[in-house]
Coordinates of C-alpha atoms in Angstrom, one line a residue:
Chain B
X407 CA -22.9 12.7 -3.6
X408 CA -23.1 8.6 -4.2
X409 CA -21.9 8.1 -8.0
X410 CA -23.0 5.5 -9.9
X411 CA -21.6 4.0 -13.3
X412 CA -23.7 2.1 -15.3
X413 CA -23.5 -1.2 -16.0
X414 CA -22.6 -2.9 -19.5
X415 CA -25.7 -3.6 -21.4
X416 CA -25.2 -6.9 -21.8
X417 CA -25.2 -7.5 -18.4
X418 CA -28.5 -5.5 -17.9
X419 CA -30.1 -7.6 -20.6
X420 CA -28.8 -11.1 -19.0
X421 CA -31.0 -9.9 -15.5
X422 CA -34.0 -9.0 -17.8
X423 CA -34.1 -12.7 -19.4
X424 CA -37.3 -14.3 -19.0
X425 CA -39.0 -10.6 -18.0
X426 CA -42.0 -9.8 -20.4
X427 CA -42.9 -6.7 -18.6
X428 CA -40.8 -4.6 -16.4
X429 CA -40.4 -1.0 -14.7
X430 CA -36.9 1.1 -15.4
X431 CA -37.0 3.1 -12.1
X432 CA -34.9 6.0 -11.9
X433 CA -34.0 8.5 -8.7
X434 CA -33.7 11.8 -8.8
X435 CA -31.0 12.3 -6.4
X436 CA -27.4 11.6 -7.1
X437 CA -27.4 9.3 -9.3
X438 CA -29.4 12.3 -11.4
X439 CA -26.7 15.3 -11.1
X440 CA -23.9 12.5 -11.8
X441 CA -25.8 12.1 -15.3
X442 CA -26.6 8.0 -14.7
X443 CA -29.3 7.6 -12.8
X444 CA -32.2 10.2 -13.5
X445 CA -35.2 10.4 -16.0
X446 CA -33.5 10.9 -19.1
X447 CA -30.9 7.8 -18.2
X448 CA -34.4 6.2 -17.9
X449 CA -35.3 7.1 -21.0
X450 CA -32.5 6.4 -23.3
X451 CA -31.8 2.4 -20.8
X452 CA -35.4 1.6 -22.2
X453 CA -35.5 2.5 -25.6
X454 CA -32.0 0.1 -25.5
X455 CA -33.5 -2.3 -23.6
X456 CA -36.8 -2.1 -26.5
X457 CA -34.8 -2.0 -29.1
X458 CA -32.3 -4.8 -28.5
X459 CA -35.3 -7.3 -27.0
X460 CA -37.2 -6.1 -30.6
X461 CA -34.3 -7.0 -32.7
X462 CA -34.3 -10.3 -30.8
X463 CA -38.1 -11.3 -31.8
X464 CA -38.3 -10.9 -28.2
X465 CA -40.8 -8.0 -27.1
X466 CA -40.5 -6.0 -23.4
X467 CA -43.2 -4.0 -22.3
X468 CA -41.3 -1.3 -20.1
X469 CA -42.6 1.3 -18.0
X470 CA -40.5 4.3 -17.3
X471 CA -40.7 6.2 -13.9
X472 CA -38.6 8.3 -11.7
X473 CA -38.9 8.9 -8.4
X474 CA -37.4 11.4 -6.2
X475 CA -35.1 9.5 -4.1
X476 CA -35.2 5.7 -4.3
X477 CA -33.5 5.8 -0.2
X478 CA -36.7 7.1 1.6
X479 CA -39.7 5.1 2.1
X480 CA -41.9 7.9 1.3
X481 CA -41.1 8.4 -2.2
X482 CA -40.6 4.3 -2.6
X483 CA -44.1 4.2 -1.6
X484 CA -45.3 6.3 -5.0
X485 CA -44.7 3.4 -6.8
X486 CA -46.9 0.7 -4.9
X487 CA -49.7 0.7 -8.0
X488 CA -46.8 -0.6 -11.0
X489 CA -44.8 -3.2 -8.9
X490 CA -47.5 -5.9 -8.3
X491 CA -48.1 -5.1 -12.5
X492 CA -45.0 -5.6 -13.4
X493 CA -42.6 -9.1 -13.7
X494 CA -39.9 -7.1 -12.4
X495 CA -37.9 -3.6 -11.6
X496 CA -34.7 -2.7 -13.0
X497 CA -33.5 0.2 -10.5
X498 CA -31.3 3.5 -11.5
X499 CA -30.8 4.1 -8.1
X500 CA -27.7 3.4 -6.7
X501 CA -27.2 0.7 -3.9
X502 CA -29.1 2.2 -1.3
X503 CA -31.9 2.5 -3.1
X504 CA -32.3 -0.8 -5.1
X505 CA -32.2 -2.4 -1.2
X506 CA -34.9 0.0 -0.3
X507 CA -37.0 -0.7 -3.3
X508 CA -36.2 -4.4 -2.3
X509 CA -37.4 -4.2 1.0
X510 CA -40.3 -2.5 0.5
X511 CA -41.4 -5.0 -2.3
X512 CA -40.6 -8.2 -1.2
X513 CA -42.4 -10.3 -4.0
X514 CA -40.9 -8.7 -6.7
X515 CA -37.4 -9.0 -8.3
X516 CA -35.0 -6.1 -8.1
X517 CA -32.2 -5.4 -10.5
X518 CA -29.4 -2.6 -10.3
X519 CA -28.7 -0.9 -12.9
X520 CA -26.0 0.7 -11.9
X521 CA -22.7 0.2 -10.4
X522 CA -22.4 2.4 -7.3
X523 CA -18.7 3.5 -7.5
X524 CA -18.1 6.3 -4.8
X525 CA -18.3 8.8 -2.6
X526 CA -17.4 12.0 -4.8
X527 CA -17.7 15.0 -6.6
X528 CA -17.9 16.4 -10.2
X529 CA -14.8 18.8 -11.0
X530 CA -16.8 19.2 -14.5
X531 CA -19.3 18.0 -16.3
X532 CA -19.7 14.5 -16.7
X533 CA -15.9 14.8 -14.7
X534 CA -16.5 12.5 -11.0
X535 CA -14.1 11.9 -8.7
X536 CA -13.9 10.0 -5.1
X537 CA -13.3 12.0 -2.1
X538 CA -14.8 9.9 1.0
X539 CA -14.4 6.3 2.1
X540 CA -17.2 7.2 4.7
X541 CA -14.7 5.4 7.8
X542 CA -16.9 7.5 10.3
X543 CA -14.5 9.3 12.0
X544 CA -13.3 12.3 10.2
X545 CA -9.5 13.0 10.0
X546 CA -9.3 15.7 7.5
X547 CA -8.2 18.3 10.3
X548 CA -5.4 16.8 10.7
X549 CA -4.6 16.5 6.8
X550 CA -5.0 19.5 5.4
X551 CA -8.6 19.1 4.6
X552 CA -7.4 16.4 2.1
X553 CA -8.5 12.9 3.0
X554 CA -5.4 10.0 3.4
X555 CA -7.9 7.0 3.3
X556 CA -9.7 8.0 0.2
X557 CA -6.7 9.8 -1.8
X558 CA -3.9 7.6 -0.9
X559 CA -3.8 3.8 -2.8
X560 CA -2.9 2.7 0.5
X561 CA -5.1 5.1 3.4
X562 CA -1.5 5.4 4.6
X563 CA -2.3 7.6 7.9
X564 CA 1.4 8.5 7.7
X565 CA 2.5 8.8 4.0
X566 CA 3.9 9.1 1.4
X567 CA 5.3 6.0 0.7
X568 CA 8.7 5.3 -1.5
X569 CA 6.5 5.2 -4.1
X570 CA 5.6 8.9 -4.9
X571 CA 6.7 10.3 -8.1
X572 CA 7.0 13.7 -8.8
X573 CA 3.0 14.2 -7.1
X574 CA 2.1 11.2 -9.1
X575 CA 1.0 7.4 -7.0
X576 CA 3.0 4.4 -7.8
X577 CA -0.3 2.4 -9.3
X578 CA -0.7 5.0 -11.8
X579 CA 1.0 8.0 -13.3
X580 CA -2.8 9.3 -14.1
X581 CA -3.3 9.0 -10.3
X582 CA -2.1 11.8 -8.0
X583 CA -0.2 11.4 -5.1
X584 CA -2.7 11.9 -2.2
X585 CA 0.3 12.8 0.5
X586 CA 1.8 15.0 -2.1
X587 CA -1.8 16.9 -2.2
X588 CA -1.6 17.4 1.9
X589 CA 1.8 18.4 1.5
X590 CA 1.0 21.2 -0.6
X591 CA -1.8 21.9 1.2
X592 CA -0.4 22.4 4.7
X593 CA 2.5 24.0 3.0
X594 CA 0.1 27.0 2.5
X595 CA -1.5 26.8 5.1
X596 CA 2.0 26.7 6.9
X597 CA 0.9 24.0 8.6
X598 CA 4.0 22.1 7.8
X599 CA 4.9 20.8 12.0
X600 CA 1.6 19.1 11.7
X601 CA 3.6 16.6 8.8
X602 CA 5.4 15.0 12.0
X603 CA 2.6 14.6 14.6
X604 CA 2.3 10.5 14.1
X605 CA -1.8 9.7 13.2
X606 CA -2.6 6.8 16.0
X607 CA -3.7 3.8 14.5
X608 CA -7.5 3.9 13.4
X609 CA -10.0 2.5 15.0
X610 CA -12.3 1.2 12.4
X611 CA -15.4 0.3 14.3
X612 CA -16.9 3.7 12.7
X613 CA -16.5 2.6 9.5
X614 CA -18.0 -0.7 8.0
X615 CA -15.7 -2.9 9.9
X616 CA -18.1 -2.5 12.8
X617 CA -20.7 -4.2 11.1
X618 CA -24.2 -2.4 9.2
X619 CA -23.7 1.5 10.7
X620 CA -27.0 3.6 11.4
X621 CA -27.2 7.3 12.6
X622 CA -30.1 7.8 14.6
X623 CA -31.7 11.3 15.7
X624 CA -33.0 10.5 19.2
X625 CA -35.1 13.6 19.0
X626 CA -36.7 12.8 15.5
X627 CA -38.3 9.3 17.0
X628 CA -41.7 9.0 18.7
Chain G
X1073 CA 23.6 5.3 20.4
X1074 CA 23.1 2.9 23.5
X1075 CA 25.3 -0.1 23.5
X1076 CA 23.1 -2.2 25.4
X1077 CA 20.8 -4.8 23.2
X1078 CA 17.4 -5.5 23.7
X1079 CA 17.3 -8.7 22.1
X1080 CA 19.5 -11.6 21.0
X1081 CA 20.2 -10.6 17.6
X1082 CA 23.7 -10.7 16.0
X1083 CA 23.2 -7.3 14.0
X1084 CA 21.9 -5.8 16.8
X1085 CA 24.9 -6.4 18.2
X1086 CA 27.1 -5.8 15.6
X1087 CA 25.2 -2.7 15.0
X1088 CA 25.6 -1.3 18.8
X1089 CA 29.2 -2.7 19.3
X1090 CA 30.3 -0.2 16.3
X1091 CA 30.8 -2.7 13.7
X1092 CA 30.1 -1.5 10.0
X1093 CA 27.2 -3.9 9.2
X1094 CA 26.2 -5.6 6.0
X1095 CA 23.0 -7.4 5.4
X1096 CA 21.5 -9.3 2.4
X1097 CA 18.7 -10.4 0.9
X1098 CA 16.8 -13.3 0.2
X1099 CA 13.4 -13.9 -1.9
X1100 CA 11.6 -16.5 -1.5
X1101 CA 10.2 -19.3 -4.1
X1102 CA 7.2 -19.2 -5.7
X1103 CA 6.4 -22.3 -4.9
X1104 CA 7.0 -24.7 -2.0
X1105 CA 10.4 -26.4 -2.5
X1106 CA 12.2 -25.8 0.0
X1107 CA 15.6 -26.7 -1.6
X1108 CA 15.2 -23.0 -3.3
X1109 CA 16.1 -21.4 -0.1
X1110 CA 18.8 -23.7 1.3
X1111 CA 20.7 -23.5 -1.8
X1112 CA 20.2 -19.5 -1.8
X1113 CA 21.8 -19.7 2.0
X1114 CA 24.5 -21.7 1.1
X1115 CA 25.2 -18.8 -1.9
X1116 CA 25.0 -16.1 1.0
X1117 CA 26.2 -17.5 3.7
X1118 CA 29.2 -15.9 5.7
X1119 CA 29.0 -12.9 3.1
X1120 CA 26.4 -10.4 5.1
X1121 CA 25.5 -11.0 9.1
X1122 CA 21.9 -11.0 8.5
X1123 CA 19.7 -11.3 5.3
X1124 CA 16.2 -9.9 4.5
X1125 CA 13.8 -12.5 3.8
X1126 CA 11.2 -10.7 1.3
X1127 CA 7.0 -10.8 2.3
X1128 CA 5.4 -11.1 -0.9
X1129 CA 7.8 -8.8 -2.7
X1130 CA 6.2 -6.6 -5.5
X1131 CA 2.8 -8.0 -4.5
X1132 CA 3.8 -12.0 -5.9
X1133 CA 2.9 -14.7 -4.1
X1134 CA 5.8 -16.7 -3.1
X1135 CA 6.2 -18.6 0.0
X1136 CA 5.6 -16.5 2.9
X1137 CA 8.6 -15.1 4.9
X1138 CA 8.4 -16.4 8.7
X1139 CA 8.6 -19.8 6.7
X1140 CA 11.4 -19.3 4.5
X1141 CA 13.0 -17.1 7.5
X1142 CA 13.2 -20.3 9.5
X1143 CA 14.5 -22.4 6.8
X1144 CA 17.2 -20.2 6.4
X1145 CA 18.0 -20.3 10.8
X1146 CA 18.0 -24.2 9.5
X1147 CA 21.2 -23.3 7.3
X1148 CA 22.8 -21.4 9.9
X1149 CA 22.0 -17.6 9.1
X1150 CA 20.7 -14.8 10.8
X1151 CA 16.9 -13.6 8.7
X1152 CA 15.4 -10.3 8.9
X1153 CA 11.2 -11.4 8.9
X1154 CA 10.0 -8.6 6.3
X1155 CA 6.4 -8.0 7.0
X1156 CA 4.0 -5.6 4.9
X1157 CA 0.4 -4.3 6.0
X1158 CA -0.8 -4.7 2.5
X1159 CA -2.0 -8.4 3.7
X1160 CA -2.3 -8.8 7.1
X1161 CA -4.7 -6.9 9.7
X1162 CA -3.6 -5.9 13.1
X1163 CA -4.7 -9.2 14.2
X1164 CA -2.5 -11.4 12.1
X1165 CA 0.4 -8.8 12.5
X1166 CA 0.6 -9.4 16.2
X1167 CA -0.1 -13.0 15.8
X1168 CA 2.7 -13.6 13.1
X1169 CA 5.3 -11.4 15.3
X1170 CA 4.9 -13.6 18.3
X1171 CA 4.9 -17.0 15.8
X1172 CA 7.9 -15.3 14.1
X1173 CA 9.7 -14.7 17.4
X1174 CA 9.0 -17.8 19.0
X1175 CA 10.5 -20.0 16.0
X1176 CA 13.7 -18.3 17.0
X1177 CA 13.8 -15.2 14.1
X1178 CA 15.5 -12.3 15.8
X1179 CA 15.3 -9.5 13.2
X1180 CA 12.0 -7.7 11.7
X1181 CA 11.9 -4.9 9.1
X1182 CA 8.4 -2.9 9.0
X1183 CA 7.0 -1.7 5.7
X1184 CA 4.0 -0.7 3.9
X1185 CA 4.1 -3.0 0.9
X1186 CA 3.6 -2.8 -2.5
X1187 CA 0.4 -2.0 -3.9
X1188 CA -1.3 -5.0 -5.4
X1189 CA -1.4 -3.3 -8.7
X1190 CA 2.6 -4.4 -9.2
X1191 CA 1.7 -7.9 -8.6
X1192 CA 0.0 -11.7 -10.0
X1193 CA -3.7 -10.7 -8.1
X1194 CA -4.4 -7.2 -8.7
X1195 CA -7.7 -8.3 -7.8
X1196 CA -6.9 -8.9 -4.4
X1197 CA -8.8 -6.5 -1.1
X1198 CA -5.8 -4.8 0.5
X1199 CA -5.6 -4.2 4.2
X1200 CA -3.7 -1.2 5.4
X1201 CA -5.0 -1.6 8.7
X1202 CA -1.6 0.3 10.2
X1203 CA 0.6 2.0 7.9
X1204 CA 4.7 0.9 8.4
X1205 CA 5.1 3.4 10.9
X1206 CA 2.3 2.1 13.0
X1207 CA 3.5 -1.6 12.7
X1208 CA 7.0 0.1 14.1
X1209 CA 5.1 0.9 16.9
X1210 CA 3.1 -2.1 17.7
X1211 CA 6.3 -4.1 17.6
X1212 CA 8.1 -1.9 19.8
X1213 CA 4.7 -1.6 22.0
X1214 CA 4.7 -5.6 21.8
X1215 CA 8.4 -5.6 23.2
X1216 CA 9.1 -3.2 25.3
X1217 CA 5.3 -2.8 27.2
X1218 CA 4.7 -6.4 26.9
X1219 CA 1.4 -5.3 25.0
X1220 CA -0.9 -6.2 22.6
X1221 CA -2.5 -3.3 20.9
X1222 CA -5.8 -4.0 22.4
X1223 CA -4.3 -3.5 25.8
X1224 CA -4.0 -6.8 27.2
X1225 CA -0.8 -7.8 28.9
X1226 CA 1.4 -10.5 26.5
X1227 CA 3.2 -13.5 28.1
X1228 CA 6.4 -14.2 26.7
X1229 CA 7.6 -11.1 24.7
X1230 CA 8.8 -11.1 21.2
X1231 CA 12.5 -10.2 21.4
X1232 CA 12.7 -8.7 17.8
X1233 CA 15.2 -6.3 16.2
X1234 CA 13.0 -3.6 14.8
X1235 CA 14.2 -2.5 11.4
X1236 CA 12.2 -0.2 8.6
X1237 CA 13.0 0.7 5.4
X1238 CA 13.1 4.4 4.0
X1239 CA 13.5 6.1 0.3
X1240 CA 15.2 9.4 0.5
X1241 CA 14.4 9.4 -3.6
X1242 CA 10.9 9.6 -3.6
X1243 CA 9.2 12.7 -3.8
X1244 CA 8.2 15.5 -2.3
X1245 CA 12.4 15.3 -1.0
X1246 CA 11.8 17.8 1.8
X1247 CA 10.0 15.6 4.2
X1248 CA 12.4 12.6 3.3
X1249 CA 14.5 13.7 6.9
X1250 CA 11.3 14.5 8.7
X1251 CA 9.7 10.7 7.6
X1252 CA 12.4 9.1 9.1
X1253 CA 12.3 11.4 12.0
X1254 CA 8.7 9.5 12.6
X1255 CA 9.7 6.4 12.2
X1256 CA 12.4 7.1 14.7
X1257 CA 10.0 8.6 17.0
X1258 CA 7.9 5.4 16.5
X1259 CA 10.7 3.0 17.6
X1260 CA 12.9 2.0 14.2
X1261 CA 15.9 0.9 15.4
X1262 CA 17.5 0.4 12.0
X1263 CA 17.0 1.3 8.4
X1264 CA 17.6 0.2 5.1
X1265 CA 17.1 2.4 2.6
X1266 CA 16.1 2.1 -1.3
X1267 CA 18.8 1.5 -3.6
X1268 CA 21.1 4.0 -3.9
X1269 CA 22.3 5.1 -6.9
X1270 CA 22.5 8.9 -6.9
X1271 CA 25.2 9.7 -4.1
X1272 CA 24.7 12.9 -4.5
X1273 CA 21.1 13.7 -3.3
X1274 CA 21.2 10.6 -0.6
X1275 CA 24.4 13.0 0.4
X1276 CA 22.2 15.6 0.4
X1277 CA 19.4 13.6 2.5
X1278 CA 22.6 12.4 5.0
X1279 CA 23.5 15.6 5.4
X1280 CA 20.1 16.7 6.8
X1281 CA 19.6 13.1 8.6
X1282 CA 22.8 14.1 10.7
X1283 CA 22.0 17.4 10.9
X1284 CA 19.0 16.5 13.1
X1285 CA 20.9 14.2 14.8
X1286 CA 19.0 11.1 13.8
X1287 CA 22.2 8.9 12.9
X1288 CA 22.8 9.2 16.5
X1289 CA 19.5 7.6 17.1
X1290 CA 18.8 5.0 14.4
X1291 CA 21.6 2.7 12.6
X1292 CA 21.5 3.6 8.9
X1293 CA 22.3 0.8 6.3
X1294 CA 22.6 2.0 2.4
X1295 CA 20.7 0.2 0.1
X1296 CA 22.9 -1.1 -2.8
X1297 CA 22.1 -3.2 -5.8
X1298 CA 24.4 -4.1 -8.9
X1299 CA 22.6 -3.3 -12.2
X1300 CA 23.2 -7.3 -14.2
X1301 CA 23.0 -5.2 -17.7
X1302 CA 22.2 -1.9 -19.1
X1303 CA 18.6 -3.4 -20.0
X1304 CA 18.2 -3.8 -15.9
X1305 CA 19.5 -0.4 -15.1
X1306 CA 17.1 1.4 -18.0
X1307 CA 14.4 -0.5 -16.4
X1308 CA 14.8 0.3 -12.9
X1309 CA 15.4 3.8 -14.0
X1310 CA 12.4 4.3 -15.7
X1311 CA 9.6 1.6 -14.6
X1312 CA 10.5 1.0 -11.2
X1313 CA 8.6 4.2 -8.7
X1314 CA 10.6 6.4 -6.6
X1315 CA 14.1 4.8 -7.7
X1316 CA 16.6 7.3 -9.0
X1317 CA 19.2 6.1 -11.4
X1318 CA 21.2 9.4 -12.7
X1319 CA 21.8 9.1 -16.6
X1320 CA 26.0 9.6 -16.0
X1321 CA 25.3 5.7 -14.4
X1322 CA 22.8 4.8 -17.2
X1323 CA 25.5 5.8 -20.0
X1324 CA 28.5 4.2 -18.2
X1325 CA 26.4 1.0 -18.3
X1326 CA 25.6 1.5 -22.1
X1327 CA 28.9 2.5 -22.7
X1328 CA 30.2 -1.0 -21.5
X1329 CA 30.1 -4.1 -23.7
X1330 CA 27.4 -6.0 -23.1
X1331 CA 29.7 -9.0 -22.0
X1332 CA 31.2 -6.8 -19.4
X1333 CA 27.9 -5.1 -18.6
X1334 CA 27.9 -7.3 -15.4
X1335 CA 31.0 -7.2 -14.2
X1336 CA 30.6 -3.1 -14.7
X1337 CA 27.4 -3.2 -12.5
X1338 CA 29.1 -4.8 -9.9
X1339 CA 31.8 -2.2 -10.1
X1340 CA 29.6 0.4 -9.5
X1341 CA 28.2 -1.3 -6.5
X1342 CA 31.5 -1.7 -5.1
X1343 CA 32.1 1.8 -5.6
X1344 CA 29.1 2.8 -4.1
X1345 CA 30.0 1.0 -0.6
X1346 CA 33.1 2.6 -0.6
X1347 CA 31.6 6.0 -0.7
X1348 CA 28.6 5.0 1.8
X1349 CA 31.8 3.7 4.1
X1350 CA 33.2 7.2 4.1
X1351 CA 29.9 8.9 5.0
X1352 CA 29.0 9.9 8.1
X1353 CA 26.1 8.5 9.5
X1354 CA 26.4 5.5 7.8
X1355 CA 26.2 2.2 10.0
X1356 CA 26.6 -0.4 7.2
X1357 CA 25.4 -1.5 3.6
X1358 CA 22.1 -3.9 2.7
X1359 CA 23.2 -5.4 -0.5
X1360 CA 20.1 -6.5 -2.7
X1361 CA 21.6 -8.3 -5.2
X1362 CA 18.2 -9.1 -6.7
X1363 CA 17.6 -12.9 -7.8
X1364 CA 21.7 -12.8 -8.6
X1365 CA 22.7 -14.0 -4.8
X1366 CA 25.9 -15.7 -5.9
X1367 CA 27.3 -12.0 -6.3
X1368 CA 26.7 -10.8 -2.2
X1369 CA 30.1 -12.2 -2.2
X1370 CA 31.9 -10.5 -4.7
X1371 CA 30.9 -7.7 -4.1
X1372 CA 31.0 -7.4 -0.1
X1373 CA 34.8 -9.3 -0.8
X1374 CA 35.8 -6.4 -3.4
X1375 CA 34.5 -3.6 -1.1
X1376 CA 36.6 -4.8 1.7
X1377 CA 33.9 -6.6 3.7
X1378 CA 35.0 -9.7 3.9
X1379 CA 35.7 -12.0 6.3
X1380 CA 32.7 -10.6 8.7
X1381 CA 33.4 -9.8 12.4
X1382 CA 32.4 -12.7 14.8
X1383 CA 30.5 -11.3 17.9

């Protein structure tokens, strides 16, 4: 899933300045099962956002609504009535959907409310990690099933470097090594001849050094 | 090992002509005086047969190494152009190598770099575009094919030594022999490797370096640096990633008065070459005598390095 991290309240506040009435908009996708994103975020940004612009002598008039996914037009469209109503929307969604919300309503500001941090996982709880740079061209066959772009500090294709500690990164002792991780992993698999194969140098055209990417299903347009 | 050079490059051959080679090392200024560097060649000069000029060492700005590599061919010594893939895409790789190359440097060592964590702009956007054994072979593509990565022919070759570094103390230890077994297979024709300080396991990783044969294939130069204090050799010990410093060389150094602290660091050092000059495998010592130049000397004079061969 996309995570998403809030951003500090302050800095919510300084892009609602001037707003008398607005629309918290949340999605009910990722951004929902990674805890930051969904109705009850919604809920409890408002209330702040009330409470903060009451304290100031400074009323908001806020109206709270969640979608189901803030990256398809179809569900964007459910919220045509409130936009023209409203001064402004501040968006829970995470980057993808503010910039469909944007382009849908081009008259009306958009704010993110979020930070989109990564492509990830929860190992717990309220526990995310990143697992995919999304470079478009898959290497993890080769690895182990662990990714060297996203787990190593420096997508080395042929790691470690000098700086692995005892399975720990060089930039941080908090940070595992992400060569040590395919180690281990093609260890058990007895994959271990596969260390010295060299990886050829990428070719990043797949991933965003090729410029905006799209995936098109041929058979889906009419 | 062939005898026959493939560029103009006095460690080459040095290196191929079965000399026991010593190289140094040389970081930049952080800022643009040039004086820094001339006054840094005049400290080394005569006491290695080629010195490492640092890219950005630790992730510091500092004046960028094809520049301070040509200062130092100004003063009459042989560089060894670092570059790192931290900074530069594959673009400005090949671009630098064929500037480096055509302002005369003969020598080029291939790493990955420091993360940018270490250094003065952790905010910086890294690059990684090739990893250090990937830059081995583009160089050695560059050279030997005549060809840029794209494909398209190059006119007028870089002629460049190709060096690497490796670090047989960093973990996991059991693919240290098989890492340098890629970077052989890439192209390295030398490497330095980190700072040596516990003979015993880079024994251990010699051991399985010859046992595959690789010495045979690559010229291996140990990495030695003299500890200035105790305070350096605590730090280095325990701040500095994948450096092994055992606690028998930590307690000797804190053992020692700290007036003769230095003098005991260099002793060590000394010590160290002499063992590294009995090992087999070994092809020379790269001294990295780190912001303390004016002791290359000493200590290549005290291990019995000194007056190096002509060739």
């Amino acid at each position: 899933m996309v995570v998403g991290e809030r951003k500090p309240f302050e800095e919510i506040m300084k892009m609602l300045e001037g707003h008398k009435k607005v629309m918290v908009l949340g999605c009910g996708g990722c951004v929902t099962v990674c805890l930051t994103g969904g109705q009850d975020a919604v809920r409890v940004l408002s209330s702040q956002i009330r409470m903060a612009r009451d304290k100031d002598g400074n009323p908001i008039e806020i109206i709270e609504k969640t979608v189901e996914r803030q990256c398809d037009p179809e569900y964007v469209d459910q919220v045509q009535e409130i936009v023209p109503d409203v001064d402004a929307v501040l968006s829970m969604a995470c980057g993808a959907g503010v910039q469909f919300m944007a382009e849908r309503y081009t008259k009306t500001p958009l704010y993110p409310a979020l930070n989109t941090t990564f492509v990830g996982g929860s190992v717990k709880e309220g526990y995310y990690v990143e697992r995919c740079q999304t470079c478009g061209e898959c290497k993890l066959a080769y690895t182990g099933g662990i990714c060297p772009i996203a787990r190593c500090s420096k997508s080395l294709l042929n790691g470690p470097c000098g700086g692995s500690t005892k399975g720990k990164c060089e930039i941080d002792p908090n940070v595992d090594c992400g060569w040590q991780l395919i180690l281990d992993r093609l260890r058990d698999l007895d994959q271990m001849d596969r260390y010295e194969q060299i990886l050829e140098i990428a070719d990043w055209r797949t991933s965003r050094d090729g410029g905006p990417r799209k995936m098109i299903r041929e058979d889906f347009q009419r | 090992m062939s005898g026959e050079c493939k560029t103009d490059s006095r460690l080459e051959k040095l290196l191929r002509s079965g000399k026991f080679a010593v190289t140094g090392e040389c970081g930049p200024p952080r800022g643009a005086d040039p004086e820094v560097i001339r006054k840094k060649c005049a400290l080394l000069k005569d006491k290695a047969d080629a010195f490492n000029i640092t890219d950005n060492q630790t992730s510091v700005v500092r004046m960028s190494s094809i520049s301070s590599a040509v200062i130092m061919m100004q003063q009459g010594l042989e560089p060894v152009m670092q570059m790192v893939c931290r900074d530069r895409n594959r673009i400005a790789i090949q671009s630098d190598i064929l500037g480096g190359a055509a302002l005369g440097i003969k020598n080029m060592l291939c790493l990955s770099g420091d993360h940018q964590k270490f250094g003065d702009h952790p905010q910086a956007k890294n690059v990684f575009d090739l990893d250090s054994i990937q830059l081995i072979q583009t160089v050695r593509r560059m050279r030997d094919e005549g060809k840029f990565l794209g494909g398209e022919e190059i006119k007028g070759v870089p002629r460049l030594f190709i060096g690497a570094a490796e670090n047989p103390f960093a973990d996991p230890f059991e693919i240290r022999v098989p890492r340098l077994a890629k970077k052989v297979a890439a192209g390295v024709e030398f490497i330095q490797t980190q700072c040596i300080f516990n003979l015993k396991k880079f024994g251990e990783w010699m051991k399985g370096v010859v046992d595959r044969g690789l010495h045979e294939k690559v010229f291996i130069l140990g990495g030695v640096t003299p500890f200035k204090s105790f305070g350096m050799a605590r730090y280095m010990a325990k701040n500095v990633p994948g450096m092994d410093v055992p606690d028998e060389l930590l307690q000797r150094m804190k053992d020692t008065p700290k007036e003769q602290q230095a003098d005991e660091g260099i002793k060590i050092a000394v010590e160290t070459i002499q063992q590294l000059k009995e090992m087999p495998g070994i092809s020379g010592v790269h001294i990295m005598a780190i912001e303390w130049e004016e002791k290359v000397g000493e200590i290549a004079e005290k291990a019995g390095l000194l007056p190096r061969p002509t060739v």
